[in-house]
XYZ file of C-alpha atoms in Angstrom:
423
model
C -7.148 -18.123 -1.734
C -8.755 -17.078 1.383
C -12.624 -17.912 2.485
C -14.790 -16.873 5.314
C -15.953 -18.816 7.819
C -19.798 -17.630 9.104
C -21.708 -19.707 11.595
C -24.874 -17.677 11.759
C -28.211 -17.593 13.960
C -27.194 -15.862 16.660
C -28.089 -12.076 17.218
C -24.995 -8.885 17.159
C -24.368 -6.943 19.498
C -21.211 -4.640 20.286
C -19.656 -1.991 18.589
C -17.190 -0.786 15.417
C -15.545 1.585 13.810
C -16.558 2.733 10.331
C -13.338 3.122 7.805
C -12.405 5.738 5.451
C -14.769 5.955 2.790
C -13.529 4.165 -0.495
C -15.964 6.304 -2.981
C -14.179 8.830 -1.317
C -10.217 8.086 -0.871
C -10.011 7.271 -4.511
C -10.691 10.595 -6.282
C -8.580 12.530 -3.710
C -5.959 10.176 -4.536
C -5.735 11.172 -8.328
C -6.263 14.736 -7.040
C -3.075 14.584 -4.970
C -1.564 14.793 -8.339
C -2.232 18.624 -8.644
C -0.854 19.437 -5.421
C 3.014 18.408 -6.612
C 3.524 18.238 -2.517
C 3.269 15.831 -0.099
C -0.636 14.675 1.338
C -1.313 13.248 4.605
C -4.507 11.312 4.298
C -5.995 10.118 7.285
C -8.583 7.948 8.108
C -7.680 6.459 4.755
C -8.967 2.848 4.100
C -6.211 -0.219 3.344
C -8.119 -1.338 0.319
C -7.420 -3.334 -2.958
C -8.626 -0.474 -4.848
C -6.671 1.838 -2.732
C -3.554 -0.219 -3.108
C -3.908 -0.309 -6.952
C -4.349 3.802 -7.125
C -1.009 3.404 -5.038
C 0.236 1.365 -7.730
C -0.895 3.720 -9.926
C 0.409 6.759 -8.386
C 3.673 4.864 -8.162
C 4.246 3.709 -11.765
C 3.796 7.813 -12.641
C 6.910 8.870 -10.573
C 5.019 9.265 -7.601
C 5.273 7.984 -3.615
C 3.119 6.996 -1.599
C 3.656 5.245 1.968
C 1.655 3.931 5.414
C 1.913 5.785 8.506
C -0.501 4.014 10.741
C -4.064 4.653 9.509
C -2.661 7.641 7.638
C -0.954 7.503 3.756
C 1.406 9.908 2.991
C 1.455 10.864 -0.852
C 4.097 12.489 -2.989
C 3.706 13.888 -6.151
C 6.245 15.926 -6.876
C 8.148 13.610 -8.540
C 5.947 12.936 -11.128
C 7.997 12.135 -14.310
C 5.102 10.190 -16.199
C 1.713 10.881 -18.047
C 0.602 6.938 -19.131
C -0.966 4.504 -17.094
C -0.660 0.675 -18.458
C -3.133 -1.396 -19.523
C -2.686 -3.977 -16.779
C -3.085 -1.142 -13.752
C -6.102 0.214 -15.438
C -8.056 -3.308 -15.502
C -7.780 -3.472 -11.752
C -10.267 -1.054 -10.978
C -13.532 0.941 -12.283
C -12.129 4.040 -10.755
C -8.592 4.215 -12.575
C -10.637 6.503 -14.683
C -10.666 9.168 -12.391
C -6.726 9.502 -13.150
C -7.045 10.997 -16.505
C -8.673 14.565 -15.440
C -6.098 15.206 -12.743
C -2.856 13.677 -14.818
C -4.213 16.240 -18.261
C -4.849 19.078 -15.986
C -0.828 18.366 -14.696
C 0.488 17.454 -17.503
C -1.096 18.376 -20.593
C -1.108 15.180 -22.180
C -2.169 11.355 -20.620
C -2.597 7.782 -22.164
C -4.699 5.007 -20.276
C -6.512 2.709 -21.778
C -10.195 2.089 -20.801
C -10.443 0.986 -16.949
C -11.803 -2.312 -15.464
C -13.772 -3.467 -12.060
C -16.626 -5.398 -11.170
C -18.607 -6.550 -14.077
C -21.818 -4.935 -13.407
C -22.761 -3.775 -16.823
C -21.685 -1.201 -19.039
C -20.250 1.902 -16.996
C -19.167 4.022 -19.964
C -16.996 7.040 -19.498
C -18.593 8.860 -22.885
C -19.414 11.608 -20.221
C -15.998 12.063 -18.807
C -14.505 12.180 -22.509
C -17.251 14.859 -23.786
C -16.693 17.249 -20.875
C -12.603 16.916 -21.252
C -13.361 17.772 -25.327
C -15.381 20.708 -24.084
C -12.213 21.945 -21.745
C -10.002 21.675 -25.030
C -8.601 18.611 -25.137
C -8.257 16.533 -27.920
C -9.037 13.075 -27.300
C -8.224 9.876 -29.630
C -10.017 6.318 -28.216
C -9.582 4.092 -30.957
C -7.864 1.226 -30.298
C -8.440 0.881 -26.892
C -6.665 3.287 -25.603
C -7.006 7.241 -24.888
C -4.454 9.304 -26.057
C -5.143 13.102 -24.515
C -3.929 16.036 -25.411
C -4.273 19.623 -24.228
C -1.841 22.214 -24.641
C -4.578 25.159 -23.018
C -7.812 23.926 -20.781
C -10.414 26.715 -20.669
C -12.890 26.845 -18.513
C -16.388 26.290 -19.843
C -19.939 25.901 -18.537
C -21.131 22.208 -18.867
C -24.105 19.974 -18.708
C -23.789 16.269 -17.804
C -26.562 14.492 -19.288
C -27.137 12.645 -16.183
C -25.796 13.357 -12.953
C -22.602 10.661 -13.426
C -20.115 10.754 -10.130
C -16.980 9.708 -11.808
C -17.130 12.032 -14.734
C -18.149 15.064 -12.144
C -15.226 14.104 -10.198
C -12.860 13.932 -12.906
C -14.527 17.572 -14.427
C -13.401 18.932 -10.926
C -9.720 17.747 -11.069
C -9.472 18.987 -14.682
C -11.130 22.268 -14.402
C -8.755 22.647 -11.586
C -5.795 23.352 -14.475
C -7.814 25.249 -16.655
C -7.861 29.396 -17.173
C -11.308 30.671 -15.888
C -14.367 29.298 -14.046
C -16.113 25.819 -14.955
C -19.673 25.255 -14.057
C -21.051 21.985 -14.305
C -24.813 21.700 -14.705
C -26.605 18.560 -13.549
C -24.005 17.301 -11.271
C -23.944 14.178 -9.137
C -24.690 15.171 -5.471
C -22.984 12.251 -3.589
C -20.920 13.161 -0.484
C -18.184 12.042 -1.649
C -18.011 15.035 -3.821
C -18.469 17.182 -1.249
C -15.333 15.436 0.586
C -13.468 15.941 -2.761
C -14.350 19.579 -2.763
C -13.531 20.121 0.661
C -10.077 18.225 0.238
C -9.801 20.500 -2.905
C -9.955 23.565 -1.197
C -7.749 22.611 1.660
C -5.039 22.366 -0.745
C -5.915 25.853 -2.221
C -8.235 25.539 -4.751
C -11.286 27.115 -5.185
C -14.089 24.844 -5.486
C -18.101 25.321 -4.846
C -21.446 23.541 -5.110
C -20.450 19.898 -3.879
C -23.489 18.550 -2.878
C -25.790 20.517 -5.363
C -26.732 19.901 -8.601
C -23.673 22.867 -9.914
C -20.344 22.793 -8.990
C -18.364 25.720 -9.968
C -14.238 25.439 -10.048
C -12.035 28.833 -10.298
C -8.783 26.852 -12.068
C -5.322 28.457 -12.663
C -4.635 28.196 -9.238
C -1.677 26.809 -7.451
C -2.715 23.814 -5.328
C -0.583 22.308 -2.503
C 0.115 19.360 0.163
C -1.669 18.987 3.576
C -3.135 16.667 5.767
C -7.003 15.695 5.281
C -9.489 13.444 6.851
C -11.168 11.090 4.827
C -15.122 10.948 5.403
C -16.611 7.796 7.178
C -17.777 4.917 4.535
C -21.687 5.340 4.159
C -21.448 2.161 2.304
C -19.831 0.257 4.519
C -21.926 1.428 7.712
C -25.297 0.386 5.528
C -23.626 -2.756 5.927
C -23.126 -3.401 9.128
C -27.015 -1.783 9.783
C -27.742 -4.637 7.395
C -25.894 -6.881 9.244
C -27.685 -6.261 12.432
C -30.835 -6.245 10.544
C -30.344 -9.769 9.296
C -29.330 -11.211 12.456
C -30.890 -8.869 15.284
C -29.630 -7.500 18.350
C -28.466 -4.692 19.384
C -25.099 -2.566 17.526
C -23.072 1.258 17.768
C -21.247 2.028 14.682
C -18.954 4.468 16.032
C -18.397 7.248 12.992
C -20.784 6.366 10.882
C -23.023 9.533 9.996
C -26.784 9.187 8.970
C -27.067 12.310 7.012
C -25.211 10.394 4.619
C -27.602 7.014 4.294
C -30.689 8.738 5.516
C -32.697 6.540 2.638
C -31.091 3.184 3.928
C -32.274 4.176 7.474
C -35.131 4.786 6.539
C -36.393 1.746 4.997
C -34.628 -0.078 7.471
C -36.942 1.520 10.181
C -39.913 0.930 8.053
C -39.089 -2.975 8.911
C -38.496 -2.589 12.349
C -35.486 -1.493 12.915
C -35.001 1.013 15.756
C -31.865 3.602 14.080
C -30.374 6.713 16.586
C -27.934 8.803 15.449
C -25.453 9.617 18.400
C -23.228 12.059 18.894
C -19.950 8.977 18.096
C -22.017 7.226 15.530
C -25.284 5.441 14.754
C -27.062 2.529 17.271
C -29.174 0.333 15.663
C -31.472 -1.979 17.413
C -33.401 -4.463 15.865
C -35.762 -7.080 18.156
C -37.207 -9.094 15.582
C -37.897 -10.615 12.922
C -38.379 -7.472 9.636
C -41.799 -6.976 8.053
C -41.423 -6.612 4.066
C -41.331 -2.678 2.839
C -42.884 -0.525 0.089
C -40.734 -0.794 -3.423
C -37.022 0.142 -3.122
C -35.666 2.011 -6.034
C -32.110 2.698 -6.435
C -31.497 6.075 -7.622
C -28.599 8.825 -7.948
C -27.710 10.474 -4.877
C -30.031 11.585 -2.570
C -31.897 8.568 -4.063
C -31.431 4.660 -2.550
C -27.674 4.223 -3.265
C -27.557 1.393 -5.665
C -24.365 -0.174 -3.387
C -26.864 -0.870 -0.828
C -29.208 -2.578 -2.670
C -27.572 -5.905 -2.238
C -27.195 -5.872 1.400
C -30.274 -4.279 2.136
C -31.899 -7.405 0.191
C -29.998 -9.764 2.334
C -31.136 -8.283 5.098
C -34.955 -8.776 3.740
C -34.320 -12.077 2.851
C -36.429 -13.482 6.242
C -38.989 -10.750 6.883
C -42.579 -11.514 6.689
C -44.055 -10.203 3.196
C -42.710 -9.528 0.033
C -40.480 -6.805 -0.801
C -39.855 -4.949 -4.689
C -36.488 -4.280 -5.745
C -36.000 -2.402 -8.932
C -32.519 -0.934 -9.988
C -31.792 1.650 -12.036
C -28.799 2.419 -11.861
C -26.729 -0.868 -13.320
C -27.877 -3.574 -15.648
C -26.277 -7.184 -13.899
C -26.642 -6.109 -10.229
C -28.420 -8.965 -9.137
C -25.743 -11.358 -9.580
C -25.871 -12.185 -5.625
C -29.067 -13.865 -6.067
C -28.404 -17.376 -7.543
C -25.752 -17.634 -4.438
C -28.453 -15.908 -1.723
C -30.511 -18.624 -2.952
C -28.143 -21.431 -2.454
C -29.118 -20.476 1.595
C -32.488 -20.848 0.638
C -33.461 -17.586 -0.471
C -36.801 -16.854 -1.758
C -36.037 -14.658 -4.983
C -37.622 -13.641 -8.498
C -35.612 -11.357 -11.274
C -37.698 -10.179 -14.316
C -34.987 -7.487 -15.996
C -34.281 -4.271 -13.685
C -36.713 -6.181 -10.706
C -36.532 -8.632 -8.277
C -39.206 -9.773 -6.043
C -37.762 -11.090 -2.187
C -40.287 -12.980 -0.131
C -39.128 -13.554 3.206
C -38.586 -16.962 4.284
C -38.524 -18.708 7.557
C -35.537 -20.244 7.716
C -32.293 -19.800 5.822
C -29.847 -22.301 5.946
C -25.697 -22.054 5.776
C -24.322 -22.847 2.520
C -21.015 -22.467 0.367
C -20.904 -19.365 -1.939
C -19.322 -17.202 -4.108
C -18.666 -13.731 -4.515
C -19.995 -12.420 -7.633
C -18.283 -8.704 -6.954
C -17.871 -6.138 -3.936
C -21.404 -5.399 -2.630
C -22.719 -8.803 -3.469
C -20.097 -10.303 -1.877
C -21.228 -8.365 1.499
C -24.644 -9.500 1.204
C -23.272 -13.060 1.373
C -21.822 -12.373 4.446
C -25.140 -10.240 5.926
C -27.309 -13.499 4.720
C -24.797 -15.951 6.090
C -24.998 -14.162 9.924
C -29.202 -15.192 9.518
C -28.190 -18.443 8.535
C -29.004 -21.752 10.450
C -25.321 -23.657 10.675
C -22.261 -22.768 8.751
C -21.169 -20.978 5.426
C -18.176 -20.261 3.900
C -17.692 -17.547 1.245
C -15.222 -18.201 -1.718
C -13.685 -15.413 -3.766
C -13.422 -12.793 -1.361
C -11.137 -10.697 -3.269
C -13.733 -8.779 -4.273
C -14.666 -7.972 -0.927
C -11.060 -6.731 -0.138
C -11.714 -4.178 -2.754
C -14.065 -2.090 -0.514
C -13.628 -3.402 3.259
C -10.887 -2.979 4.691
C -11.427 -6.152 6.972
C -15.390 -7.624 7.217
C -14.771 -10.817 9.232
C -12.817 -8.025 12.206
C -15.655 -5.248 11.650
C -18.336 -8.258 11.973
C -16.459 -9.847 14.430
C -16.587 -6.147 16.551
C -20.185 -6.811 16.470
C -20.375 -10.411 17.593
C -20.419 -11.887 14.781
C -18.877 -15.414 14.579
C -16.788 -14.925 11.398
C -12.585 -15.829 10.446
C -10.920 -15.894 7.884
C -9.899 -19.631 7.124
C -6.583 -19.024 6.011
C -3.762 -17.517 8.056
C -1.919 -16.101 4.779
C -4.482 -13.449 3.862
C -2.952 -11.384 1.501
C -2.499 -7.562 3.645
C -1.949 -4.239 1.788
C-alpha cells in the first residue's frame, strides 16, 4: 500500500488548483438517476468515493465514463433498483442513492451505508421524511426494503438541519405529485450546487442555501453538462497547509464565500487571506498566535471537516487554543498520531485543548480517516525532518491527489510507491 513521503520545515509558496467539490459531486451523481439521459459533469473530482458511486451507478444498469476532467453519466439504461451490501459499505454517502433510485423507480433495497468511523451518522431522518412522501419502508434486518407506488408532496420539518437527508428529500420530492417544503434545512453550498444542477436538468427547485427548500416534482428531468463547485474543504486545506508551514500561496478557484469561518480564524492567527478574482492568496509570515474557542457547527457554522486541519495548523502557535465539536462523537482520532510529532494535545469528551509547541518533529503515522488523514500531512509540512503517512486510502477518498496539490505549493511530498492505485 502506498505512503507519503513529507520532509517538512520549510515554508510554501506557489500556486494550485482547487478540485471538484466531493460533498458536492456525490449527490448530483445519484441525481443523474432522474434525468434517464446522459450528464456531462465537469470539474468532477477522480475520487474513491466518486469511483464507488460509479460503481454504484454501474451495478444499477447505468454508464458512466472519463473524458478528461469531465464524467459522462448514463442513466437511461437503468434496469435495477438494489444496491449490494458490499457497494454500500464503501462509503457514508451511498445513502444518498435511495431518494433518487424510489423517486425512479418506485421501489429500492440497500442496506445501511458505511465510511469513516466517526460515530454514529444515522439516517433516521432520511427514512422519516421518505415515510412522510408515502413510502413504506421495512429496516429490519439490515437492510431497507422501499416501496412507493405514489410520492406526494408534503411539507416537512427536519429535526436538525441534516445535509444528507435534505439532499436525498430533494431527489425524492423530485418524483413526487405537488410541492415539498422542507423546514429546517441544511444550508451547505453544496445544496445550493445540487439545486442549481437540479434545475439545469429541468426541475424546479428553490431555497438552497436557506433554511426551506421548496421542490415542484412531477416534472420531467433531463441530461446536460454541469460544473461542479470548487472543494471548500479541500482549499481549507491547503490555507492550513500554508498556515502550518508559512509562506506565501494562490489557490486558484477556491471561493471564500464558501469557508468565510475558516478564514476567519485563520486571520485571527496571523494569517493574511485575499480573495482574488482566480482564487484565494494566503500569506502567512510567522509563527500563529492561539485563537478564541472554535466550535464546529452546521453550515454557516465552523465546518466540522476543517476542524482537523485547522488544529494541525495550530499545533505550533503561541497560546492555547479550544476545540469543541459538535457535530461527530470520535473526531479527534488524529490526535494520538499528531502527537507522535510531538503535539501538545488534551481531549476531555466533545473538547480538546492544543497548546502550541516549539518544535514538532517528523514521525511515522497513520491515517485514522479522510480529514485526519490531511491534518497529518498539514502537521508533517511544520515538521523538523521526515514523516511518512501510512494508510492513505482514506485520503484518496476526498483528494484527488495531496502529495501533487502540496507539491504545487512547494511542498516536499511523493508518494513512495510508483503503483498508486489511479481511478
Amino acid at each position: 500500500m502506498s505512503q507519503l513521503l513529507i520532509k517538512g520545515g520549510s515554508p510554501l509558496a506557489g500556486e494550485t488548483a482547487v478540485q471538484g467539490a466531493k460533498n458536492s459531486v456525490l449527490p448530483i451523481l445519484a441525481a443523474t438517476l432522474l434525468t434517464g439521459g446522459q450528464v456531462a459533469l465537469q470539474n468532477c473530482p477522480r475520487l474513491r468515493d466518486v469511483d464507488a458511486s460509479i460503481r454504484i451507478l454501474r451495478a444499477l444498469g447505468c454508464d458512466a465514463r472519463w473524458e478528461g476532467d469531465s464524467l459522462l453519466v448514463d442513466t437511461a439504461g437503468l434496469n435495477g433498483c438494489a444496491i449490494s451490501d458490499i457497494l454500500m459499505r464503501e462509503m457514508r454517502s451511498s445513502a444518498i442513492f435511495l431518494g433518487a433510485i424510489l423517486a425512479r423507480c418506485g421501489q429500492a433495497e440497500l442496506s445501511y451505508p458505511g465510511g469513516c468511523e466517526l460515530g454514529p451518522r444515522p439516517i433516521d431522518l432520511h427514512l422519516a421524511g421518505l415515510r412522510e412522501l408515502g413510502a413504506e419502508i421495512d429496516d429490519t434486518g439490515g437492510t431497507l426494503h422501499c416501496r412507493a407506488a405514489r410520492l406526494v408532496g408534503r411539507d416537512l420539518v427536519l429535526g436538525l438541519p441534516s445535509v444528507g437527508a435534505t439532499e436525498n428529500l430533494m431527489l425524492a420530492a423530485c418524483g413526487t405529485e405537488g410541492v415539498t417544503t422542507i423546514a429546517n434545512a441544511a444550508r451547505e453550498p453544496e445544496i445550493a450546487d445540487l439545486q442549481d444542477f437540479l434545475n439545469a436538468c429541468g426541475a424546479r427547485v428553490s431555497g438552497a442555501g436557506t433554511s426551506t427548500v421548496t421542490v415542484e416534482g412531477g416534472r420531467r428531468l433531463h441530461g446536460g453538462t454541469f460544473t461542479v463547485m470548487p472543494d471548500r474543504i479541500a482549499a481549507a486545506t491547503y490555507l492550513c497547509a500554508a498556515a502550518s508551514a508559512g509562506g506565501e500561496v494562490l489557490l486558484r478557484g477556491a471561493r471564500e464565500r464558501d469557508l468565510a469561518t475558516v478564514t476567519a480564524v485563520l486571520r485571527e492567527a496571523g494569517c493574511h487571506i485575499t480573495a482574488e478574482a482566480g482564487g484565494i492568496a494566503c500569506a502567512c509570515p510567522g509563527r500563529l498566535k492561539a485563537v478564541r474557542p472554535v466550535r464546529t457547527a452546521p453550515y454557516p457554522g465552523f465546518p466540522t471537516d476543517a476542524q482537523a486541519v485547522l488544529m494541525a495548523a495550530l499545533l505550533r502557535s503561541r497560546g492555547a487554543t479550544v476545540f469543541e465539536e459538535n457535530i461527530f462523537t470520535n473526531r479527534y482520532r488524529h490526535v494520538d498520531e499528531l502527537t507522535r510529532m510531538g503535539a501538545d494535545i488534551r481531549v476531555a469528551g466533545r473538547v480538546a485543548v492544543v497548546t502550541g509547541v516549539k518544535t514538532l518533529c517528523g514521525a511515522a503515522v497513520r491515517c485514522t480517516d479522510l480529514r485526519g488523514g490531511a491534518a497529518l500531512c498539514v502537521a508533517a509540512l511544520a515538521a523538523e525532518g521526515e514523516s511518512r503517512v501510512f494508510e492513505t486510502c482514506h485520503i484518496d477518498r476526498g483528494y484527488e491527489d495531496i502529495a501533487r496539490d502540496l507539491r504545487g505549493l512547494g511542498a516536499d511530498i511523493r508518494w513512495t510507491e510508483e503503483d498508486r492505485l489511479t481511478i
